[in-house]
PDB file of C-alpha atoms and ligand atoms in Angstrom:
ATOM      1  CA  MET A   1      -2.562  -5.065  13.027  1.00 96.00           C
ATOM      2  CA  LEU A   2       0.560  -3.546  12.131  1.00 98.00           C
ATOM      3  CA  LEU A   3       0.799   0.047  10.551  1.00 98.00           C
ATOM      4  CA  GLY A   4       2.869   0.480   6.945  1.00 98.00           C
ATOM      5  CA  VAL A   5       2.953   4.420   6.581  1.00 98.00           C
ATOM      6  CA  ASN A   6       3.522   5.750   2.712  1.00 98.00           C
ATOM      7  CA  ILE A   7       5.340   8.482   2.384  1.00 98.00           C
ATOM      8  CA  ASP A   8       4.928   9.470  -1.004  1.00 97.00           C
ATOM      9  CA  HIS A   9       3.455  13.060  -0.590  1.00 97.00           C
ATOM     10  CA  VAL A  10       6.813  13.686   1.252  1.00 97.00           C
ATOM     11  CA  ALA A  11       8.654  12.596  -1.218  1.00 97.00           C
ATOM     12  CA  THR A  12       5.910  15.239  -3.202  1.00 96.00           C
ATOM     13  CA  LEU A  13       6.302  18.352  -1.411  1.00 96.00           C
ATOM     14  CA  ARG A  14       9.946  18.077  -1.903  1.00 96.00           C
ATOM     15  CA  ASN A  15       9.762  17.970  -5.731  1.00 95.00           C
ATOM     16  CA  ALA A  16       7.382  21.203  -5.911  1.00 94.00           C
ATOM     17  CA  ARG A  17      10.337  22.594  -5.109  1.00 93.00           C
ATOM     18  CA  GLY A  18      13.175  20.439  -6.081  1.00 89.00           C
ATOM     19  CA  GLY A  19      16.093  20.109  -3.905  1.00 91.00           C
ATOM     20  CA  ASN A  20      16.206  17.503  -0.662  1.00 94.00           C
ATOM     21  CA  GLU A  21      12.895  19.257   1.442  1.00 96.00           C
ATOM     22  CA  PRO A  22      11.743  17.600   3.427  1.00 97.00           C
ATOM     23  CA  ASP A  23      13.460  14.733   3.317  1.00 97.00           C
ATOM     24  CA  THR A  24      11.857  11.316   3.054  1.00 97.00           C
ATOM     25  CA  ILE A  25      14.636   9.473   4.074  1.00 97.00           C
ATOM     26  CA  LEU A  26      14.300  11.342   7.677  1.00 98.00           C
ATOM     27  CA  ALA A  27      10.704  10.955   7.380  1.00 98.00           C
ATOM     28  CA  ALA A  28      10.875   7.271   6.964  1.00 98.00           C
ATOM     29  CA  GLU A  29      12.825   7.270  10.335  1.00 98.00           C
ATOM     30  CA  VAL A  30      10.529   9.640  12.140  1.00 98.00           C
ATOM     31  CA  CYS A  31       7.715   6.802  11.092  1.00 98.00           C
ATOM     32  CA  GLU A  32       9.360   4.103  12.315  1.00 98.00           C
ATOM     33  CA  LEU A  33      10.216   5.564  15.665  1.00 98.00           C
ATOM     34  CA  ASN A  34       6.973   6.647  16.083  1.00 98.00           C
ATOM     35  CA  GLY A  35       5.299   3.001  15.505  1.00 97.00           C
ATOM     36  CA  ALA A  36       5.689   2.477  11.917  1.00 98.00           C
ATOM     37  CA  THR A  37       5.962  -1.239  11.457  1.00 97.00           C
ATOM     38  CA  SER A  38       6.884  -0.740   7.315  1.00 98.00           C
ATOM     39  CA  ILE A  39       7.070   2.198   4.743  1.00 98.00           C
ATOM     40  CA  THR A  40       5.691   1.887   1.638  1.00 98.00           C
ATOM     41  CA  THR A  41       6.478   3.749  -1.917  1.00 97.00           C
ATOM     42  CA  HIS A  42       5.308   3.795  -5.163  1.00 96.00           C
ATOM     43  CA  LEU A  43       7.987   4.101  -7.601  1.00 96.00           C
ATOM     44  CA  ARG A  44       5.341   5.171 -10.813  1.00 93.00           C
ATOM     45  CA  GLU A  45       6.436   5.483 -14.193  1.00 92.00           C
ATOM     46  CA  ASP A  46       6.685   9.138 -13.967  1.00 90.00           C
ATOM     47  CA  ARG A  47       8.393   9.215 -10.907  1.00 92.00           C
ATOM     48  CA  ARG A  48       6.224  12.257 -10.174  1.00 90.00           C
ATOM     49  CA  HIS A  49       6.447  11.732  -6.312  1.00 92.00           C
ATOM     50  CA  ILE A  50       9.502   8.641  -4.812  1.00 95.00           C
ATOM     51  CA  LYS A  51      12.400   8.523  -7.499  1.00 95.00           C
ATOM     52  CA  ASP A  52      14.822   5.251  -7.547  1.00 96.00           C
ATOM     53  CA  ALA A  53      17.708   7.271  -5.381  1.00 96.00           C
ATOM     54  CA  ASP A  54      14.950   7.187  -2.781  1.00 97.00           C
ATOM     55  CA  VAL A  55      13.995   3.235  -3.280  1.00 97.00           C
ATOM     56  CA  ARG A  56      17.980   2.581  -3.012  1.00 97.00           C
ATOM     57  CA  THR A  57      18.552   4.452  -0.128  1.00 97.00           C
ATOM     58  CA  LEU A  58      16.048   3.568   1.990  1.00 97.00           C
ATOM     59  CA  ILE A  59      16.676  -0.319   1.420  1.00 96.00           C
ATOM     60  CA  LYS A  60      19.563   0.126   3.016  1.00 96.00           C
ATOM     61  CA  THR A  61      18.831   2.445   6.057  1.00 97.00           C
ATOM     62  CA  LEU A  62      15.621   1.441   7.074  1.00 97.00           C
ATOM     63  CA  LYS A  63      15.312  -0.445  10.499  1.00 97.00           C
ATOM     64  CA  THR A  64      11.697  -2.136   9.286  1.00 97.00           C
ATOM     65  CA  ASN A  65      10.452  -3.196   5.916  1.00 96.00           C
ATOM     66  CA  LEU A  66      10.725  -1.440   2.320  1.00 98.00           C
ATOM     67  CA  ASN A  67       7.612  -2.386   0.654  1.00 98.00           C
ATOM     68  CA  LEU A  68       7.943  -1.213  -2.845  1.00 98.00           C
ATOM     69  CA  GLU A  69       4.585  -1.112  -4.915  1.00 97.00           C
ATOM     70  CA  MET A  70       4.848  -0.647  -8.699  1.00 97.00           C
ATOM     71  CA  ALA A  71       3.464  -1.796 -11.821  1.00 96.00           C
ATOM     72  CA  VAL A  72       2.998  -4.775 -13.730  1.00 97.00           C
ATOM     73  CA  THR A  73       6.632  -3.697 -16.311  1.00 96.00           C
ATOM     74  CA  GLU A  74       9.294  -5.187 -17.285  1.00 96.00           C
ATOM     75  CA  GLU A  75      10.816  -1.916 -16.009  1.00 96.00           C
ATOM     76  CA  MET A  76       9.537  -2.907 -12.364  1.00 97.00           C
ATOM     77  CA  GLN A  77      10.581  -6.338 -12.112  1.00 98.00           C
ATOM     78  CA  LYS A  78      14.177  -5.744 -13.336  1.00 98.00           C
ATOM     79  CA  ILE A  79      14.215  -2.565 -10.450  1.00 98.00           C
ATOM     80  CA  ALA A  80      12.604  -5.159  -8.182  1.00 98.00           C
ATOM     81  CA  LEU A  81      14.974  -8.053  -8.672  1.00 98.00           C
ATOM     82  CA  GLU A  82      18.130  -5.957  -8.601  1.00 97.00           C
ATOM     83  CA  LEU A  83      17.199  -3.861  -5.584  1.00 97.00           C
ATOM     84  CA  THR A  84      15.211  -6.991  -3.407  1.00 97.00           C
ATOM     85  CA  PRO A  85      12.859  -5.160  -1.153  1.00 97.00           C
ATOM     86  CA  HIS A  86      11.267  -7.117   1.458  1.00 97.00           C
ATOM     87  CA  SER A  87       7.722  -7.305   0.253  1.00 98.00           C
ATOM     88  CA  VAL A  88       6.346  -5.860  -3.539  1.00 98.00           C
ATOM     89  CA  CYS A  89       2.936  -5.409  -3.870  1.00 98.00           C
ATOM     90  CA  LEU A  90       1.622  -4.511  -7.627  1.00 97.00           C
ATOM     91  CA  VAL A  91      -1.016  -2.445  -8.538  1.00 96.00           C
ATOM     92  CA  PRO A  92      -1.970  -0.837 -11.666  1.00 95.00           C
ATOM     93  CA  GLU A  93      -1.265   2.009 -12.641  1.00 81.00           C
ATOM     94  CA  LYS A  94      -2.676   4.925 -15.719  1.00 74.00           C
ATOM     95  CA  ARG A  95      -0.323   7.395 -16.250  1.00 63.00           C
ATOM     96  CA  GLN A  96      -3.154  10.634 -15.584  1.00 67.00           C
ATOM     97  CA  GLU A  97      -4.694   9.103 -12.072  1.00 67.00           C
ATOM     98  CA  ILE A  98      -4.218  11.613  -9.567  1.00 69.00           C
ATOM     99  CA  THR A  99      -3.686   8.056  -7.419  1.00 66.00           C
ATOM    100  CA  THR A 100      -4.344   4.604  -7.336  1.00 65.00           C
ATOM    101  CA  GLU A 101      -7.798   3.919  -9.200  1.00 72.00           C
ATOM    102  CA  GLY A 102      -8.933   0.658  -9.009  1.00 87.00           C
ATOM    103  CA  GLY A 103      -7.441  -3.057  -8.005  1.00 95.00           C
ATOM    104  CA  LEU A 104      -5.239  -4.872 -10.154  1.00 96.00           C
ATOM    105  CA  ASP A 105      -7.523  -7.076 -12.429  1.00 96.00           C
ATOM    106  CA  VAL A 106      -5.494 -10.469 -11.187  1.00 97.00           C
ATOM    107  CA  ALA A 107      -8.604 -12.453 -12.958  1.00 97.00           C
ATOM    108  CA  GLY A 108      -8.535 -10.854 -16.313  1.00 96.00           C
ATOM    109  CA  GLN A 109      -4.488 -11.353 -16.801  1.00 96.00           C
ATOM    110  CA  LEU A 110      -4.148 -14.775 -14.926  1.00 97.00           C
ATOM    111  CA  GLU A 111      -1.181 -16.014 -16.665  1.00 97.00           C
ATOM    112  CA  LYS A 112       0.715 -12.817 -16.829  1.00 97.00           C
ATOM    113  CA  ILE A 113       0.398 -12.227 -13.447  1.00 97.00           C
ATOM    114  CA  LYS A 114       1.485 -15.362 -12.521  1.00 98.00           C
ATOM    115  CA  CYS A 115       4.889 -15.229 -14.334  1.00 98.00           C
ATOM    116  CA  PHE A 116       6.144 -11.984 -13.423  1.00 98.00           C
ATOM    117  CA  VAL A 117       5.006 -13.140  -9.754  1.00 98.00           C
ATOM    118  CA  LYS A 118       7.439 -16.068 -10.161  1.00 98.00           C
ATOM    119  CA  PRO A 119      10.546 -14.677 -10.454  1.00 98.00           C
ATOM    120  CA  LEU A 120       9.720 -12.229  -7.888  1.00 98.00           C
ATOM    121  CA  LEU A 121       9.207 -14.961  -5.214  1.00 98.00           C
ATOM    122  CA  ASP A 122      12.553 -17.216  -6.324  1.00 98.00           C
ATOM    123  CA  LYS A 123      14.456 -13.888  -5.005  1.00 97.00           C
ATOM    124  CA  GLY A 124      12.555 -14.267  -1.679  1.00 98.00           C
ATOM    125  CA  ILE A 125      10.432 -11.368  -2.027  1.00 98.00           C
ATOM    126  CA  LEU A 126       7.234 -11.232  -0.414  1.00 98.00           C
ATOM    127  CA  VAL A 127       4.647 -10.542  -2.995  1.00 98.00           C
ATOM    128  CA  SER A 128       1.328  -8.908  -2.524  1.00 98.00           C
ATOM    129  CA  LEU A 129      -1.484  -7.812  -5.036  1.00 98.00           C
ATOM    130  CA  PHE A 130      -3.511  -4.707  -4.812  1.00 97.00           C
ATOM    131  CA  ILE A 131      -7.102  -5.926  -5.537  1.00 98.00           C
ATOM    132  CA  ASP A 132     -10.891  -5.109  -5.299  1.00 97.00           C
ATOM    133  CA  PRO A 133     -12.280  -6.780  -2.234  1.00 98.00           C
ATOM    134  CA  THR A 134     -14.473  -9.314  -4.988  1.00 98.00           C
ATOM    135  CA  GLU A 135     -14.842 -13.099  -4.934  1.00 98.00           C
ATOM    136  CA  GLU A 136     -13.468 -13.478  -8.264  1.00 98.00           C
ATOM    137  CA  GLN A 137     -10.464 -11.150  -7.514  1.00 98.00           C
ATOM    138  CA  VAL A 138      -9.661 -13.250  -4.614  1.00 98.00           C
ATOM    139  CA  GLU A 139      -9.695 -16.744  -5.865  1.00 98.00           C
ATOM    140  CA  ALA A 140      -7.223 -15.767  -8.558  1.00 98.00           C
ATOM    141  CA  SER A 141      -5.107 -13.657  -6.526  1.00 98.00           C
ATOM    142  CA  ALA A 142      -4.317 -17.083  -4.746  1.00 98.00           C
ATOM    143  CA  ALA A 143      -3.859 -18.980  -7.531  1.00 98.00           C
ATOM    144  CA  THR A 144      -0.314 -16.694  -8.735  1.00 98.00           C
ATOM    145  CA  GLY A 145       1.623 -17.893  -6.074  1.00 97.00           C
ATOM    146  CA  ALA A 146       1.836 -14.680  -3.718  1.00 98.00           C
ATOM    147  CA  GLN A 147       1.463 -14.499  -0.419  1.00 98.00           C
ATOM    148  CA  PHE A 148      -0.716 -11.762   0.757  1.00 98.00           C
ATOM    149  CA  ILE A 149      -3.258  -9.608  -1.236  1.00 98.00           C
ATOM    150  CA  GLU A 150      -3.827  -5.781  -0.024  1.00 98.00           C
ATOM    151  CA  MET A 151      -7.563  -4.936  -0.471  1.00 98.00           C
ATOM    152  CA  HIS A 152      -8.818  -2.029  -1.816  1.00 98.00           C
ATOM    153  CA  THR A 153     -10.270   0.112   1.091  1.00 98.00           C
ATOM    154  CA  GLY A 154     -11.192   2.830  -1.311  1.00 97.00           C
ATOM    155  CA  GLN A 155     -15.035   2.270  -2.276  1.00 97.00           C
ATOM    156  CA  TYR A 156     -15.068   1.776   1.674  1.00 98.00           C
ATOM    157  CA  SER A 157     -13.582   4.811   2.427  1.00 98.00           C
ATOM    158  CA  GLU A 158     -15.238   7.195   0.066  1.00 97.00           C
ATOM    159  CA  LYS A 159     -18.927   5.321   1.170  1.00 98.00           C
ATOM    160  CA  PHE A 160     -18.031   5.878   4.828  1.00 98.00           C
ATOM    161  CA  GLY A 161     -20.772   7.266   6.548  1.00 98.00           C
ATOM    162  CA  THR A 162     -23.536   7.046   4.090  1.00 98.00           C
ATOM    163  CA  LYS A 163     -25.859   4.685   3.488  1.00 98.00           C
ATOM    164  CA  LEU A 164     -23.529   2.040   1.009  1.00 98.00           C
ATOM    165  CA  GLU A 165     -21.062   1.937   3.916  1.00 98.00           C
ATOM    166  CA  GLU A 166     -22.324  -0.924   4.829  1.00 98.00           C
ATOM    167  CA  THR A 167     -22.429  -2.155   1.571  1.00 98.00           C
ATOM    168  CA  GLU A 168     -18.706  -1.630   1.331  1.00 98.00           C
ATOM    169  CA  PHE A 169     -17.318  -3.308   4.317  1.00 98.00           C
ATOM    170  CA  VAL A 170     -19.028  -6.293   4.098  1.00 98.00           C
ATOM    171  CA  LYS A 171     -17.415  -6.977   0.698  1.00 98.00           C
ATOM    172  CA  LEU A 172     -13.710  -6.424   2.633  1.00 98.00           C
ATOM    173  CA  LYS A 173     -15.139  -8.983   5.022  1.00 98.00           C
ATOM    174  CA  ASN A 174     -16.359 -11.370   3.161  1.00 98.00           C
ATOM    175  CA  SER A 175     -13.032 -11.236   0.893  1.00 98.00           C
ATOM    176  CA  ALA A 176     -10.578 -11.275   3.733  1.00 98.00           C
ATOM    177  CA  LEU A 177     -12.287 -14.788   5.320  1.00 98.00           C
ATOM    178  CA  LEU A 178     -12.334 -16.107   1.468  1.00 98.00           C
ATOM    179  CA  ALA A 179      -8.353 -14.926   1.213  1.00 98.00           C
ATOM    180  CA  GLN A 180      -7.171 -16.348   4.623  1.00 98.00           C
ATOM    181  CA  SER A 181      -9.569 -19.574   3.977  1.00 98.00           C
ATOM    182  CA  LEU A 182      -6.967 -19.993   0.752  1.00 98.00           C
ATOM    183  CA  GLY A 183      -3.904 -19.319   2.574  1.00 98.00           C
ATOM    184  CA  LEU A 184      -3.361 -15.725   1.781  1.00 98.00           C
ATOM    185  CA  LYS A 185      -2.563 -13.291   4.693  1.00 98.00           C
ATOM    186  CA  VAL A 186      -4.805 -10.121   4.184  1.00 98.00           C
ATOM    187  CA  ASN A 187      -3.231  -6.187   4.227  1.00 98.00           C
ATOM    188  CA  ALA A 188      -5.631  -3.241   3.708  1.00 98.00           C
ATOM    189  CA  GLY A 189      -5.428  -0.011   2.416  1.00 98.00           C
ATOM    190  CA  HIS A 190      -6.440   3.497   0.201  1.00 97.00           C
ATOM    191  CA  GLY A 191      -8.296   6.543   1.887  1.00 98.00           C
ATOM    192  CA  LEU A 192      -8.152   5.110   5.507  1.00 98.00           C
ATOM    193  CA  ASN A 193      -8.470   7.506   7.750  1.00 98.00           C
ATOM    194  CA  TYR A 194      -8.467   9.065  11.455  1.00 98.00           C
ATOM    195  CA  LYS A 195     -12.435   8.565  11.011  1.00 98.00           C
ATOM    196  CA  ASN A 196     -13.057   5.426   9.378  1.00 98.00           C
ATOM    197  CA  VAL A 197     -10.031   3.350  10.647  1.00 98.00           C
ATOM    198  CA  TYR A 198     -11.525   1.630  13.458  1.00 98.00           C
ATOM    199  CA  ARG A 199     -14.167  -1.274  11.488  1.00 98.00           C
ATOM    200  CA  MET A 200     -11.363  -2.475  10.149  1.00 98.00           C
ATOM    201  CA  HIS A 201     -10.190  -3.970  13.809  1.00 98.00           C
ATOM    202  CA  GLU A 202     -13.735  -5.897  12.647  1.00 98.00           C
ATOM    203  CA  ILE A 203     -12.138  -7.862   9.892  1.00 98.00           C
ATOM    204  CA  PRO A 204     -10.314 -10.704  11.677  1.00 96.00           C
ATOM    205  CA  ASN A 205      -6.903 -11.122  11.359  1.00 96.00           C
ATOM    206  CA  LEU A 206      -6.361  -8.160   9.212  1.00 98.00           C
ATOM    207  CA  TYR A 207      -2.066  -7.955   8.984  1.00 98.00           C
ATOM    208  CA  GLU A 208      -1.154  -4.865   7.383  1.00 98.00           C
ATOM    209  CA  LEU A 209      -2.561  -1.662   7.241  1.00 98.00           C
ATOM    210  CA  ASN A 210      -1.469   1.106   5.071  1.00 98.00           C
ATOM    211  CA  ILE A 211      -1.796   4.802   5.251  1.00 98.00           C
ATOM    212  CA  GLY A 212      -0.424   7.669   3.348  1.00 98.00           C
ATOM    213  CA  HIS A 213      -2.199  10.468   2.638  1.00 97.00           C
ATOM    214  CA  SER A 214      -4.144  11.135   5.980  1.00 98.00           C
ATOM    215  CA  ILE A 215      -0.882  10.709   8.438  1.00 98.00           C
ATOM    216  CA  ILE A 216       0.955  13.448   5.970  1.00 98.00           C
ATOM    217  CA  SER A 217      -1.714  15.675   6.022  1.00 98.00           C
ATOM    218  CA  ARG A 218      -2.515  15.567   9.551  1.00 98.00           C
ATOM    219  CA  ALA A 219       1.031  15.630  10.339  1.00 98.00           C
ATOM    220  CA  VAL A 220       1.257  19.487   8.528  1.00 97.00           C
ATOM    221  CA  PHE A 221      -1.213  20.692  11.722  1.00 98.00           C
ATOM    222  CA  VAL A 222       0.669  18.304  14.347  1.00 98.00           C
ATOM    223  CA  GLY A 223       3.475  16.865  13.245  1.00 98.00           C
ATOM    224  CA  LEU A 224       4.973  13.937  11.803  1.00 98.00           C
ATOM    225  CA  ALA A 225       5.849  11.791  14.738  1.00 98.00           C
ATOM    226  CA  GLN A 226       2.250  13.060  16.839  1.00 98.00           C
ATOM    227  CA  ALA A 227       0.725  11.841  13.273  1.00 98.00           C
ATOM    228  CA  VAL A 228       1.999   8.711  13.336  1.00 98.00           C
ATOM    229  CA  LYS A 229       1.881   8.038  16.800  1.00 98.00           C
ATOM    230  CA  GLU A 230      -2.285   8.455  16.555  1.00 98.00           C
ATOM    231  CA  MET A 231      -2.834   6.379  13.967  1.00 98.00           C
ATOM    232  CA  LYS A 232      -0.350   3.836  15.614  1.00 98.00           C
ATOM    233  CA  ASP A 233      -3.029   4.354  18.495  1.00 98.00           C
ATOM    234  CA  LEU A 234      -5.772   3.683  16.448  1.00 98.00           C
ATOM    235  CA  VAL A 235      -4.794   0.543  14.383  1.00 97.00           C
ATOM    236  CA  GLN A 236      -2.876  -1.335  17.548  1.00 91.00           C
TER     237      GLN A 236
HETATM  238  N1  LIG B 301      -2.295   1.340  -0.896  1.00 77.27           N
HETATM  239  C1  LIG B 301      -2.049   1.211  -2.044  1.00 77.27           C
HETATM  240  C2  LIG B 301      -1.736   0.115  -2.878  1.00 77.27           C
HETATM  241  C3  LIG B 301      -1.597   2.358  -2.658  1.00 77.27           C
HETATM  242  O1  LIG B 301      -1.933   2.723  -3.740  1.00 77.27           O
HETATM  243  C4  LIG B 301      -2.117   3.430  -2.114  1.00 77.27           C
HETATM  244  C5  LIG B 301      -1.957   4.794  -2.175  1.00 77.27           C
HETATM  245  O2  LIG B 301      -0.568   5.239  -2.252  1.00 77.27           O
HETATM  246  C6  LIG B 301      -2.194   3.525  -0.305  1.00 77.27           C
HETATM  247  C7  LIG B 301      -2.159   2.088   0.088  1.00 77.27           C
HETATM  248  C8  LIG B 301      -2.215   4.695   0.387  1.00 77.27           C
HETATM  249  O3  LIG B 301      -3.664   5.492   0.432  1.00 77.27           O
HETATM  250  P1  LIG B 301      -3.787   6.517   0.990  1.00 77.27           P
HETATM  251  O4  LIG B 301      -2.652   7.460   0.356  1.00 77.27           O
HETATM  252  O5  LIG B 301      -4.882   7.201   0.998  1.00 77.27           O
HETATM  253  O6  LIG B 301      -3.902   5.991   2.748  1.00 77.27           O
END
């Protein structure tokens, strides 16, 4: 399994004081040097962490690939078509949320997503849809033309270690198998940490995990290089 590291929280810390510390570009480089196979950033409508200039510089400087998380809006589509990141991951976005809550409702807006995805695919950008692990969302995702889904592991992470862990895990496993049978590649992410990530190995052929908060949190104590290395060891 590959490890994509989400560096949004480095930008959150930087923005707390203005200026350029900690430097997001340097953070991305350290992640890459220690095993990250891609760097993920979420350019939010309110630009609360990553800014446009970060994305532009990352695209030029990364040795691996940029996975740009973004909402299904005209503004974001325009930015993606101009900057052509390696991949985009379409996520739902609510202004007041602390982080992405729930997956994108692809089934409920299939035609809209199809139209949104087409010009991105035509430009050669890989498209991933961040969805809840349900049959309905997986089947709809396969009908959009996107090559990837990213399964939302938030519920699994939240229920980890409780009676409901198995129920949430089975949803992930079944959704991954269904998606793969429909020709989709499957990523996963949200809420994964050093304790709960190991069960992702029980899901066959997961392509990449995208992990942010737990790595940046661990980095406070052991440094970013070590935090990424430790996660890489668990994921690989
Ligand atoms: N994948 C997606 C689509 C996300 O929105 C996020 C959170 O920004 C993540 C993965 C990473 O989640 P976490 O920070 O909890 O590891």
